[in-house]
mmCIF file of C-alpha atoms in Angstrom:
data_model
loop_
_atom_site.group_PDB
_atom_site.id
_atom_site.type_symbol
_atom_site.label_atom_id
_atom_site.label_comp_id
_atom_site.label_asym_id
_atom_site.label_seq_id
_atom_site.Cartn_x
_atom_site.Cartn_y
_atom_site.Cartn_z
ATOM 1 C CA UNK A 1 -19.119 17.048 6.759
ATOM 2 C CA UNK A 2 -16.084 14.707 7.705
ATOM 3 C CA UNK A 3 -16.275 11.372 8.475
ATOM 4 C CA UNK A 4 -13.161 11.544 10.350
ATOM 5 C CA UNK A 5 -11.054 14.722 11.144
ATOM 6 C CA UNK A 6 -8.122 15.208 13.525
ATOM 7 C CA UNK A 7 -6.904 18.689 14.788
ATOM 8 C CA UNK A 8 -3.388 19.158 15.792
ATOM 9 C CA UNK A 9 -2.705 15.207 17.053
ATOM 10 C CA UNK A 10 0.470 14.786 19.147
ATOM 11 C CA UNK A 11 1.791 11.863 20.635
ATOM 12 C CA UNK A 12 5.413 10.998 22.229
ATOM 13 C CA UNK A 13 6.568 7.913 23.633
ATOM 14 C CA UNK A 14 9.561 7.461 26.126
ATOM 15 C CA UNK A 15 10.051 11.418 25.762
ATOM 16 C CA UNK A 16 10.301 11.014 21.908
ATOM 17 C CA UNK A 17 7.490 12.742 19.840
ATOM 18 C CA UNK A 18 6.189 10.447 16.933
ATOM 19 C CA UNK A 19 2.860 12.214 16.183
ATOM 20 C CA UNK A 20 3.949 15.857 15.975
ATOM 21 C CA UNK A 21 0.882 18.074 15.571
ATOM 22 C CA UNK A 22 -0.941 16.396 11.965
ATOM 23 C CA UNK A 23 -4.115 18.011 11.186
ATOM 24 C CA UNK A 24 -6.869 16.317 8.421
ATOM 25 C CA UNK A 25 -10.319 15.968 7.812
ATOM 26 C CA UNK A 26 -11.993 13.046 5.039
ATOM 27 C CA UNK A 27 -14.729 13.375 3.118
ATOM 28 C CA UNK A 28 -17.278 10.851 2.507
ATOM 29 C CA UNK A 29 -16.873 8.656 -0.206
ATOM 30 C CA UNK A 30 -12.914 9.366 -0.460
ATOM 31 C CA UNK A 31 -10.090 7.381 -0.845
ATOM 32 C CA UNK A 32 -7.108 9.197 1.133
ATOM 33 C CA UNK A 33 -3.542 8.040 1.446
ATOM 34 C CA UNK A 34 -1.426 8.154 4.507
ATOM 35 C CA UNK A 35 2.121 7.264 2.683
ATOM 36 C CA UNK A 36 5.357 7.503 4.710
ATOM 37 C CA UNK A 37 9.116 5.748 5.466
ATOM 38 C CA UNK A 38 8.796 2.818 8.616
ATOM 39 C CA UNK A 39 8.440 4.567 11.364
ATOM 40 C CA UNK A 40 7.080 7.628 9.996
ATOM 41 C CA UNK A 41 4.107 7.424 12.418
ATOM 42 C CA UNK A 42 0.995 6.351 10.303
ATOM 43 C CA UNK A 43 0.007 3.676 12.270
ATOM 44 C CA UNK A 44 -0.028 5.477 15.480
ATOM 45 C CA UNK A 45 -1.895 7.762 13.337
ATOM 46 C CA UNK A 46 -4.328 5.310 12.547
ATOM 47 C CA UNK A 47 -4.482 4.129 16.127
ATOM 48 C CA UNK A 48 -5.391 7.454 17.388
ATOM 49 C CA UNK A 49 -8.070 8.182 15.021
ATOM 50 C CA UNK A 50 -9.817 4.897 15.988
ATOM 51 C CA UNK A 51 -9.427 5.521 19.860
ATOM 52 C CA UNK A 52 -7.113 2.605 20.229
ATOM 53 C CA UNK A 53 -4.345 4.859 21.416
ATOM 54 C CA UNK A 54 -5.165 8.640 23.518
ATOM 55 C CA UNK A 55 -3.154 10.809 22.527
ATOM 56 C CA UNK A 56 -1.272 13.920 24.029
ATOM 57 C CA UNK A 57 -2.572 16.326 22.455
ATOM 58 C CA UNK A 58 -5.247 17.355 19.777
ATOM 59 C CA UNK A 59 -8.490 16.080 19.329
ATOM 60 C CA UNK A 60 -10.482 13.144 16.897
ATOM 61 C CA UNK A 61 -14.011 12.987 15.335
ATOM 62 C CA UNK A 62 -14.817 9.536 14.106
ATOM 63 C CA UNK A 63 -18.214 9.274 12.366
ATOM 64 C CA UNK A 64 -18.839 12.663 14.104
ATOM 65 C CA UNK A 65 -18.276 10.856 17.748
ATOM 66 C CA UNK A 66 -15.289 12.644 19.870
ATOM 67 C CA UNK A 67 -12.372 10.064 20.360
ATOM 68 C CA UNK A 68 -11.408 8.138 22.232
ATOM 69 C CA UNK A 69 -14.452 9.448 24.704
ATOM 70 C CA UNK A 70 -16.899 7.419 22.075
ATOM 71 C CA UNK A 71 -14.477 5.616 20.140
ATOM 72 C CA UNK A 72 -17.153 2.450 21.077
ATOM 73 C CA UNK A 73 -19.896 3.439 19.451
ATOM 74 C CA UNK A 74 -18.083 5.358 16.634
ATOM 75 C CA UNK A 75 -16.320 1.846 15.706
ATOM 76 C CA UNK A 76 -19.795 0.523 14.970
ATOM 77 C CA UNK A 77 -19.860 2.054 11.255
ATOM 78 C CA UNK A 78 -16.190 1.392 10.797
ATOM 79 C CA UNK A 79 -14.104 -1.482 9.274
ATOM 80 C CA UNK A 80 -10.779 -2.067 9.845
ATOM 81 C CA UNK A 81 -8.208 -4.224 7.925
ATOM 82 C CA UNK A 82 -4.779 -4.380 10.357
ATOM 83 C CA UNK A 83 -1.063 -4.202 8.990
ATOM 84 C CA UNK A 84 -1.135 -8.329 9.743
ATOM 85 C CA UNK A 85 -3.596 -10.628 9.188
ATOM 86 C CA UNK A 86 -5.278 -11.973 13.169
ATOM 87 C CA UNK A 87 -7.945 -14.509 11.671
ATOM 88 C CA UNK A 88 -8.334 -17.168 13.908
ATOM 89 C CA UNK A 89 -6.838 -20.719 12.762
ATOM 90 C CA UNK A 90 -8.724 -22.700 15.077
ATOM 91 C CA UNK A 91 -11.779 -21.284 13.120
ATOM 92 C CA UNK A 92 -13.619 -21.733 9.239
ATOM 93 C CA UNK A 93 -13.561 -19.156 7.129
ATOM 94 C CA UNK A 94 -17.284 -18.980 7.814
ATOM 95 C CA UNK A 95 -16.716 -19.252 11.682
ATOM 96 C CA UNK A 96 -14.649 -16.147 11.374
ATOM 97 C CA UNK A 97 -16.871 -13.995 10.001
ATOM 98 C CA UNK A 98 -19.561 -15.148 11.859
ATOM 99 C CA UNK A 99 -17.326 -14.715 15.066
ATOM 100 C CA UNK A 100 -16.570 -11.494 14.259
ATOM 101 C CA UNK A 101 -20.193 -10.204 13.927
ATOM 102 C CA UNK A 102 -20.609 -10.673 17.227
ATOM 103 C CA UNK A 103 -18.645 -8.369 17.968
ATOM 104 C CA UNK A 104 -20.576 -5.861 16.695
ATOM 105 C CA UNK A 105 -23.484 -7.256 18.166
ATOM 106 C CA UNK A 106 -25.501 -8.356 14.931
ATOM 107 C CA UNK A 107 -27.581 -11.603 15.125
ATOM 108 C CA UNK A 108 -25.988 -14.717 13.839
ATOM 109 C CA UNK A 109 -28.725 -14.854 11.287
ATOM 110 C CA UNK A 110 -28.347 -11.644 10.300
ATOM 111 C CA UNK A 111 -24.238 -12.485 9.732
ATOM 112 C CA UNK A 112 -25.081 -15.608 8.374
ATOM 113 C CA UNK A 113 -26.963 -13.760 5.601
ATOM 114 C CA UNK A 114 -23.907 -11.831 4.491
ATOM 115 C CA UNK A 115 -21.384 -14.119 3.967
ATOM 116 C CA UNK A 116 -21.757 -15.629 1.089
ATOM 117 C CA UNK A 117 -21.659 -12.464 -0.554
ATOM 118 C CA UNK A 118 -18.813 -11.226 1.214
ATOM 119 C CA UNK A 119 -17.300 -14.810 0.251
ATOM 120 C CA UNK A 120 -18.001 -13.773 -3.683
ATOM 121 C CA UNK A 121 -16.806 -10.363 -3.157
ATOM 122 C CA UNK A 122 -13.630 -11.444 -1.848
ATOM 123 C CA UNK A 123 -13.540 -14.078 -4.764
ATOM 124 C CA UNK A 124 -13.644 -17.182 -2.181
ATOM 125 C CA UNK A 125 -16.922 -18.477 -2.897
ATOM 126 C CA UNK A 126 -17.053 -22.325 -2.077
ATOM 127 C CA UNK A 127 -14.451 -21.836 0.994
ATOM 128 C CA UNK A 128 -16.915 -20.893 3.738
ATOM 129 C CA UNK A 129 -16.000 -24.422 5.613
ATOM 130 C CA UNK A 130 -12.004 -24.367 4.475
ATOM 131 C CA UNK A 131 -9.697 -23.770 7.460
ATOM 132 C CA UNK A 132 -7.580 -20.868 7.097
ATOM 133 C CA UNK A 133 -4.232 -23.169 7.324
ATOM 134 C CA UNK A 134 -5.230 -24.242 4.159
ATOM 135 C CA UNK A 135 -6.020 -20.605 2.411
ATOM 136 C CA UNK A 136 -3.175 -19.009 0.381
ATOM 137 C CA UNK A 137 -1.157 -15.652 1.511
ATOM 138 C CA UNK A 138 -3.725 -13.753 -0.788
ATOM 139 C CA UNK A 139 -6.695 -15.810 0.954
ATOM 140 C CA UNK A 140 -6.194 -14.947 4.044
ATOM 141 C CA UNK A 141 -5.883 -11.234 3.412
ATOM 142 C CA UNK A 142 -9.283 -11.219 1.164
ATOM 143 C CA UNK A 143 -11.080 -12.708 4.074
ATOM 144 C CA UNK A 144 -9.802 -10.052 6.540
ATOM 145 C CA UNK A 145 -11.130 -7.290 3.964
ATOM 146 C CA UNK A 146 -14.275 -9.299 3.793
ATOM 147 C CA UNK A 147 -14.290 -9.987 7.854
ATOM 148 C CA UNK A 148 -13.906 -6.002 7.752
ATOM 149 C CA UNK A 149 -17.236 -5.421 5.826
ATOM 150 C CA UNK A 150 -19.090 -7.728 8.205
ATOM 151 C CA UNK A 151 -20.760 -4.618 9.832
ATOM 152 C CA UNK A 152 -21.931 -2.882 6.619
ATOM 153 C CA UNK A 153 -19.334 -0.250 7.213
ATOM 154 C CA UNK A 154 -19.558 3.907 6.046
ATOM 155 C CA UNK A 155 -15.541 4.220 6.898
ATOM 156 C CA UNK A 156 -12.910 1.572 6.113
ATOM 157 C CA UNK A 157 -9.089 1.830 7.417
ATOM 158 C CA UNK A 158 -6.882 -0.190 5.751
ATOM 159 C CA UNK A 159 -3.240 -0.308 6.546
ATOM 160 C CA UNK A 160 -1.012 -2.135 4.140
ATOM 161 C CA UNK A 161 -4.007 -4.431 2.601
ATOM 162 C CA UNK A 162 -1.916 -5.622 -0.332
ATOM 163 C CA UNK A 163 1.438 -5.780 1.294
ATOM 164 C CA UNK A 164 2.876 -9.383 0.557
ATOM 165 C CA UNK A 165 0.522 -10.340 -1.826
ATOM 166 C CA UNK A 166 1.587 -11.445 -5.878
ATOM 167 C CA UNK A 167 0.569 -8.952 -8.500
ATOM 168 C CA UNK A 168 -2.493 -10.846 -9.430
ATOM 169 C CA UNK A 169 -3.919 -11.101 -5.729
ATOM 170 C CA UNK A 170 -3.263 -6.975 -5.570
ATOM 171 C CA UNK A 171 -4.726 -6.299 -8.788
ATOM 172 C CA UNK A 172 -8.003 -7.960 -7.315
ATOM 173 C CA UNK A 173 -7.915 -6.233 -3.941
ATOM 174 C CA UNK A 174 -7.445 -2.954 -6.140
ATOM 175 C CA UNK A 175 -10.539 -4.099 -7.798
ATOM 176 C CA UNK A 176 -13.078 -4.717 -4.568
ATOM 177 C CA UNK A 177 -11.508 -1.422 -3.356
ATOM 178 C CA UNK A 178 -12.685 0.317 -6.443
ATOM 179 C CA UNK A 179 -16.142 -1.377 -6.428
ATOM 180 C CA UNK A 180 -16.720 0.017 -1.865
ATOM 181 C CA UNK A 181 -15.733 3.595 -3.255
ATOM 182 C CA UNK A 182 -18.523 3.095 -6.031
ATOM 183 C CA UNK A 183 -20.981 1.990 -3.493
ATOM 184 C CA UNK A 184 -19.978 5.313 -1.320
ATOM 185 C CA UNK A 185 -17.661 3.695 1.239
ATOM 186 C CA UNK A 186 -15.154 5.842 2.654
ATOM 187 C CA UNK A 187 -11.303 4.346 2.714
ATOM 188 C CA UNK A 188 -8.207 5.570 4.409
ATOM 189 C CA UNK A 189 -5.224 3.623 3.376
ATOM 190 C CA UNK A 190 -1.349 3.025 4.330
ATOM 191 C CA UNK A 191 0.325 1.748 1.906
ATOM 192 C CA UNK A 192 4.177 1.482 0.559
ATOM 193 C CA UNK A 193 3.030 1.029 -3.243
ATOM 194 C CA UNK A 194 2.969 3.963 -4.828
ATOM 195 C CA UNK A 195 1.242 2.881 -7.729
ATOM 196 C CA UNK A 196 -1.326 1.608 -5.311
ATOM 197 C CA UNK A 197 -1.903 4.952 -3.815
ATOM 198 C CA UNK A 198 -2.103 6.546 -7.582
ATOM 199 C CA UNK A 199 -4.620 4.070 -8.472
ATOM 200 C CA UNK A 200 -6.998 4.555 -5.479
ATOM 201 C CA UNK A 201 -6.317 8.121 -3.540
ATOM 202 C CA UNK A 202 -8.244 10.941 -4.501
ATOM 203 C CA UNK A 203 -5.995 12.601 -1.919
ATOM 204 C CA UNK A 204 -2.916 11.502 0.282
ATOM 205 C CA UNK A 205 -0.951 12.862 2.197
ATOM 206 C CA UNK A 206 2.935 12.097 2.453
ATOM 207 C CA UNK A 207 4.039 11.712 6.283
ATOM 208 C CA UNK A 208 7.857 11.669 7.866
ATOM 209 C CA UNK A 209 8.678 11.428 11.528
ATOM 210 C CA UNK A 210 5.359 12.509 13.062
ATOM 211 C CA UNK A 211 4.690 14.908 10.751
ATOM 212 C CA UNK A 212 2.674 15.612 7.305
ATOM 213 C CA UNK A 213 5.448 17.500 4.711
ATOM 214 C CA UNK A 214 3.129 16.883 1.450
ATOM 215 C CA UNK A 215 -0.416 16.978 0.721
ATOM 216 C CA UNK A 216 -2.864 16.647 -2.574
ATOM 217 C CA UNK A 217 -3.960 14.588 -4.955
ATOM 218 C CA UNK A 218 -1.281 12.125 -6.711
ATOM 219 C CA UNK A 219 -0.955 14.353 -9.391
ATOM 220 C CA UNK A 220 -0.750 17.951 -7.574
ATOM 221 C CA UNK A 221 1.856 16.197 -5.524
ATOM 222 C CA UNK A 222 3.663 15.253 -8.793
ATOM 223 C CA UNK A 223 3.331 18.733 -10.711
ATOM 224 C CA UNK A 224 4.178 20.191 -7.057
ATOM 225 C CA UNK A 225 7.392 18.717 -6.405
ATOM 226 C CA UNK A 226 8.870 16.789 -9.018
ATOM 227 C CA UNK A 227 10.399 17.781 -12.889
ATOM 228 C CA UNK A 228 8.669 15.433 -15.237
ATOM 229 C CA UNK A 229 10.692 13.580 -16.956
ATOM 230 C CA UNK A 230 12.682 11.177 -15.767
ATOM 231 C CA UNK A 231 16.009 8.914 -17.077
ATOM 232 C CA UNK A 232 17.265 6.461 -14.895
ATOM 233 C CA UNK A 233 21.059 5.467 -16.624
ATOM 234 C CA UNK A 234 23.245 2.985 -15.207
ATOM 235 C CA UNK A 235 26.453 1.283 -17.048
ATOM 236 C CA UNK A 236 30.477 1.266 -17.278
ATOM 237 C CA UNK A 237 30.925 5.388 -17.178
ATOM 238 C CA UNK A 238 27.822 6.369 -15.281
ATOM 239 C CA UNK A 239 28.940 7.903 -12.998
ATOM 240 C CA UNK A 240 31.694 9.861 -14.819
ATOM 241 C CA UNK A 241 29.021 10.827 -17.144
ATOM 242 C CA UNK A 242 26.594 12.097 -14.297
ATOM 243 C CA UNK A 243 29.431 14.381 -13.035
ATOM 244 C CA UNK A 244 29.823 15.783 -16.101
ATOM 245 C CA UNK A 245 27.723 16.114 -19.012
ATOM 246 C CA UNK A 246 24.465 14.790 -17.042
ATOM 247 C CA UNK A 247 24.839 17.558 -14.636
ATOM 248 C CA UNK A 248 24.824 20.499 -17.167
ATOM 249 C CA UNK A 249 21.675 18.787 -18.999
ATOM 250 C CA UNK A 250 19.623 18.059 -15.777
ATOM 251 C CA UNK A 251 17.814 20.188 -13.917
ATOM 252 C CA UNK A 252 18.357 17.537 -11.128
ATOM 253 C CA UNK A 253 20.672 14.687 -10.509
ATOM 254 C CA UNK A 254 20.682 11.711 -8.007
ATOM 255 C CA UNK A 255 22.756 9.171 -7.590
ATOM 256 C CA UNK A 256 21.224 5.659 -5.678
ATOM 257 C CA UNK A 257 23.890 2.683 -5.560
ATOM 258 C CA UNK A 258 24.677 1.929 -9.316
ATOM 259 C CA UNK A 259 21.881 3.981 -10.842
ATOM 260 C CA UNK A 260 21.703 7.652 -11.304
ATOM 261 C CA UNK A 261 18.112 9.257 -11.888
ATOM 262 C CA UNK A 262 18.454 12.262 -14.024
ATOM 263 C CA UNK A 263 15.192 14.502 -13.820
ATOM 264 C CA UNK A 264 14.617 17.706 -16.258
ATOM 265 C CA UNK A 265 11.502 19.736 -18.069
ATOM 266 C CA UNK A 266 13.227 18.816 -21.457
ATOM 267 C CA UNK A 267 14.585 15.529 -22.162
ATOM 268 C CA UNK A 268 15.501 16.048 -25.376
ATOM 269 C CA UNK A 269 19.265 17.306 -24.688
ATOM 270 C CA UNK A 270 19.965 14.696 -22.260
ATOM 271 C CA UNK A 271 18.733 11.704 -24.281
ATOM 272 C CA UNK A 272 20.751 12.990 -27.447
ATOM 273 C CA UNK A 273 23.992 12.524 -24.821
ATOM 274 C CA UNK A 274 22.618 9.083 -23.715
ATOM 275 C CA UNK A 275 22.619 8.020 -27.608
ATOM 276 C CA UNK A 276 25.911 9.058 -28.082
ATOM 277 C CA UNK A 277 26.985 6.419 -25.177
ATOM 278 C CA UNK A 278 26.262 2.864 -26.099
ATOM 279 C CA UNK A 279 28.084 1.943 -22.530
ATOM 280 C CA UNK A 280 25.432 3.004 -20.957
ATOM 281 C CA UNK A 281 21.959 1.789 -20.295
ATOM 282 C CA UNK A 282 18.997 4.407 -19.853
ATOM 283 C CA UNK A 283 15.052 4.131 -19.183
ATOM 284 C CA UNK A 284 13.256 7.154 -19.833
ATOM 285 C CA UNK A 285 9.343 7.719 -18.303
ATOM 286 C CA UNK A 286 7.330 10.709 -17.260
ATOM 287 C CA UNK A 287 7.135 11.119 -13.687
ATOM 288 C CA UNK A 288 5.281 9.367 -10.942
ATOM 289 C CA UNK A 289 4.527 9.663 -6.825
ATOM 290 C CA UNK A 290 7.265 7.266 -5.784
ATOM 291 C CA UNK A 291 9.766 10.003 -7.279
ATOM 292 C CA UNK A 292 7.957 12.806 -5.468
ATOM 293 C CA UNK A 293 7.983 10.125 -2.267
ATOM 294 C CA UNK A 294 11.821 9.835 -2.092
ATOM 295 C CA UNK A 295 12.463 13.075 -3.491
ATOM 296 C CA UNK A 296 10.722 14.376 -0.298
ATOM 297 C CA UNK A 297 11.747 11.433 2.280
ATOM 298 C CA UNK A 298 14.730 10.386 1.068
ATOM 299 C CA UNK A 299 16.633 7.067 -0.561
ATOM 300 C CA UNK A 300 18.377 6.182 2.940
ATOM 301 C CA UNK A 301 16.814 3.001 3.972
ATOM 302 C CA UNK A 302 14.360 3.159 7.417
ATOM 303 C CA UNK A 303 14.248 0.163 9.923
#
């Protein structure tokens, strides 16, 4: 049975609809992916499903509790880690956590318990009494995944955990993300890495103004949508070349700024005519999500 499903959501603000009828239901233990543009609606989405926001139309079940009519209690067995980090800097790392497990209404004891594994888990054992002016980027955004794991959580929403962060402070958030879905944790997660949503989703859905156009696992969505093999060629003559022999030896072209993306079943053909131009510069890799992701969204830029 779900852990969280939504029927037919809707909601519009100042007359304009941003949530425009999405429909899903999560499984427990699953990773599932909520990618779209800025302002594609995912975390209004994410709002709605955890009663924070009523919405026009449709209906939530959050740990099997109607929302927002028990969003209270339903928030009980869930975690959340927000798009920005809200620790408190007046506070200890170990004064947040502890803080924040009031909320929830568990005895200080109980909290106090916890943190020092939460504190390994999010690899900052030994900073329980640092103040969080004096934690890192990546610090402070471990701590809010450990401050969301406070409450032994079943489900755990996570928008944009890694967003920010160097490769080698995502790599490790990757990591603890892997170890919750061992342990049976449910996670739903916004994210604008593709490769992060490849490594983690078992399923994701792809979301543009209010609405879901693409769902699946990473690689249905790739086999779905997208040719695969790519060759992205830039160079003096690219774009003459793309308008003419590139065009009869793709199945698809696309141009973006300087680069042109050349996508077919067979490279073969078309990297024969790339070694034949030494003018021109070419990378050639199988296909991936962020193709299928602009392919279906679009290369304009969102604000």
């Amino acid at each position: 049975m779900a852990v969280l499903a939504a029927q037919n959501l809707r909601k519009s603000y100042d007359g304009q609809e941003v949530i425009a009828g999405v429909s899903f239901g999560i499984a427990p233990g699953e990773c599932f992916g909520l990618l779209g543009p800025n302002g594609a609606g995912k975390t209004t989405t994410l709002r709605l499903c955890l009663g924070l926001t009523r919405p026009d139309g449709g209906s939530v079940e959050l740990m099997r509790r109607p929302v927002p009519g028990e969003a209270r209690p339903a928030r009980a067995r869930v975690g959340v880690v927000p798009q920005m980090d809200n620790l408190d800097p007046d506070f200890t790392v170990r004064e947040n956590l502890l803080v924040y497990g009031r909320y929830f209404g568990l005895p200080d004891r109980t909290t106090r318990e916890r943190i020092p594994q939460l504190l390994e888990f999010a690899g900052l054992a030994g900073r329980a009494d640092s103040r969080i002016q004096t934690l890192s980027g990546g610090m402070k955004r471990r701590l809010t995944l450990a401050r969301a794991l406070i409450n032994d959580p079943d489900l755990i929403f996570m928008d944009e955990p890694t967003t920010g962060l160097d490769p080698q402070a995502r790599h490790l958030i990757w990591e603890r993300l892997k170890q919750l879905l061992a342990q049976g944790k449910t996670i739903v997660l916004t994210t604008h890495f593709m490769e992060e949503a490849e490594r983690l989703c078992a399923r994701l859905a792809i979301m543009d103004r209010g609405r879901f156009i693409a769902e699946g696992s990473p690689r249905e969505l790739i086999s779905r949508h997208i040719e695969p093999h790519v060759a992205e060629v830039h160079g003096d003559g690219v774009m003459e070349w793309a308008e003419g022999e590139a065009g009869a030896l793709a199945s698809r072209v696309e141009k973006s700024g300087e680069t042109v993306f050349c996508y077919t079943a067979d490279p073969g053909p078309l990297l024969a005519s790339l070694s034949r131009r030494p003018d021109l510069r070419y990378l050639h890799r199988p296909a991936d999500l962020e193709d299928v992701f602009l392919k279906l969204t679009g290369r304009e830029l969102r604000d």
